[in-house]
Tab-separated table of C-alpha atoms in Angstrom:
chain	number	residue	atom	x	y	z
N	19	MET	CA	66.260	99.778	49.466
N	20	LEU	CA	67.562	97.436	52.098
N	21	LYS	CA	67.246	94.682	49.403
N	22	GLY	CA	69.339	96.603	46.901
N	23	ILE	CA	72.125	97.291	49.205
N	24	ILE	CA	72.623	93.776	50.088
N	25	GLY	CA	72.304	92.880	46.271
N	26	ALA	CA	74.632	95.326	45.543
N	27	LEU	CA	77.135	94.004	48.709
N	28	ALA	CA	76.541	90.140	47.389
N	29	LEU	CA	77.737	91.196	43.696
N	30	GLY	CA	80.736	92.801	44.967
N	31	LEU	CA	81.860	90.195	47.168
N	32	ALA	CA	81.355	87.378	44.405
N	33	ALA	CA	83.209	89.665	41.624
N	34	PRO	CA	86.260	88.664	42.512
N	35	ALA	CA	85.177	84.777	42.635
N	36	LEU	CA	84.209	85.418	38.719
N	37	ALA	CA	87.265	86.837	37.522
N	38	GLN	CA	89.536	84.862	35.117
N	39	SER	CA	93.397	83.992	35.563
N	40	ASP	CA	95.799	85.986	33.428
N	41	THR	CA	96.313	82.577	32.111
N	42	ALA	CA	92.383	81.824	31.099
N	43	LYS	CA	92.420	85.214	29.817
N	44	ASP	CA	95.804	84.285	27.583
N	45	ALA	CA	94.235	81.026	26.239
N	46	ASP	CA	90.942	82.780	25.464
N	47	ASN	CA	92.676	85.375	23.635
N	48	SER	CA	95.050	82.819	21.918
N	49	ILE	CA	91.899	81.048	20.702
N	50	ARG	CA	90.237	84.047	19.465
N	51	ASN	CA	93.179	85.061	17.724
N	52	THR	CA	93.549	81.619	15.914
N	53	VAL	CA	89.717	81.848	14.826
N	54	ASP	CA	90.484	85.288	13.433
N	55	ASP	CA	93.127	84.044	11.572
N	56	ALA	CA	91.478	81.282	10.318
N	57	LYS	CA	88.933	83.494	8.935
N	58	ASP	CA	91.455	85.603	7.429
N	59	LYS	CA	92.789	83.067	5.667
N	60	LEU	CA	89.678	82.321	4.155
N	61	HIS	CA	88.651	85.280	2.518
N	62	THR	CA	85.356	85.262	3.085
N	63	ASP	CA	84.422	87.856	4.901
N	64	SER	CA	83.205	91.835	3.863
N	65	GLY	CA	85.456	94.573	4.491
N	66	THR	CA	83.275	95.797	7.877
N	67	ALA	CA	83.183	92.333	9.253
N	68	LYS	CA	86.859	92.001	8.579
N	69	ALA	CA	87.671	95.731	9.884
N	70	LYS	CA	85.284	95.073	13.087
N	71	ARG	CA	87.063	91.656	13.684
N	72	HIS	CA	90.408	93.178	13.465
N	73	ALA	CA	89.748	96.196	15.688
N	74	LYS	CA	88.510	93.583	18.376
N	75	LYS	CA	91.988	91.422	17.574
N	76	ALA	CA	94.374	94.660	18.131
N	77	ALA	CA	92.277	95.487	21.381
N	78	ARG	CA	92.343	91.817	22.755
N	79	ASN	CA	96.632	92.164	21.828
N	80	ALA	CA	96.969	95.436	23.664
N	81	LYS	CA	95.250	94.242	26.629
N	82	THR	CA	97.464	91.377	26.613
N	83	LYS	CA	100.487	93.379	26.628
N	84	ALA	CA	99.144	95.685	29.267
N	85	ARG	CA	98.434	92.949	31.585
N	86	HIS	CA	102.131	91.409	30.850
N	87	THR	CA	103.344	94.678	31.260
N	88	LYS	CA	101.571	95.149	34.843
N	89	ASN	CA	102.290	91.719	36.019
N	90	ASP	CA	106.125	92.464	35.223
N	91	VAL	CA	106.478	96.086	36.965
N	92	LYS	CA	104.572	94.285	39.710
N	93	ALA	CA	107.342	90.895	39.520
N	94	LYS	CA	109.707	93.712	39.616
N	95	ALA	CA	108.556	95.656	42.499
N	96	GLU	CA	108.301	92.490	44.824
N	97	ASP	CA	111.639	91.778	43.741
N	98	ALA	CA	113.390	95.326	45.026
N	99	LYS	CA	111.492	95.055	48.228
N	100	LYS	CA	112.956	91.996	48.922
N	101	ASP	CA	116.537	93.111	48.044
N	102	LEU	CA	115.608	95.834	50.467
N	103	LYS	CA	115.524	93.701	53.483
């Protein structure tokens, strides 16, 4: 049991170090979107594969938009705090 607790603690402390930055996530999404666009132009995939790829692309774009909105709100809140001082 103690080994499990130590393992969970180690994973919990290591997780922030393994997290990607927003810039890295944006670059990764951009590459994946480019690959998806290229596949669309080739017209070589089936309907189910195409639908699955489009769903993943839509999810990536939604996450990116949410991440940017969160960062914008955070930046505006920081600016508001500075204005109050």
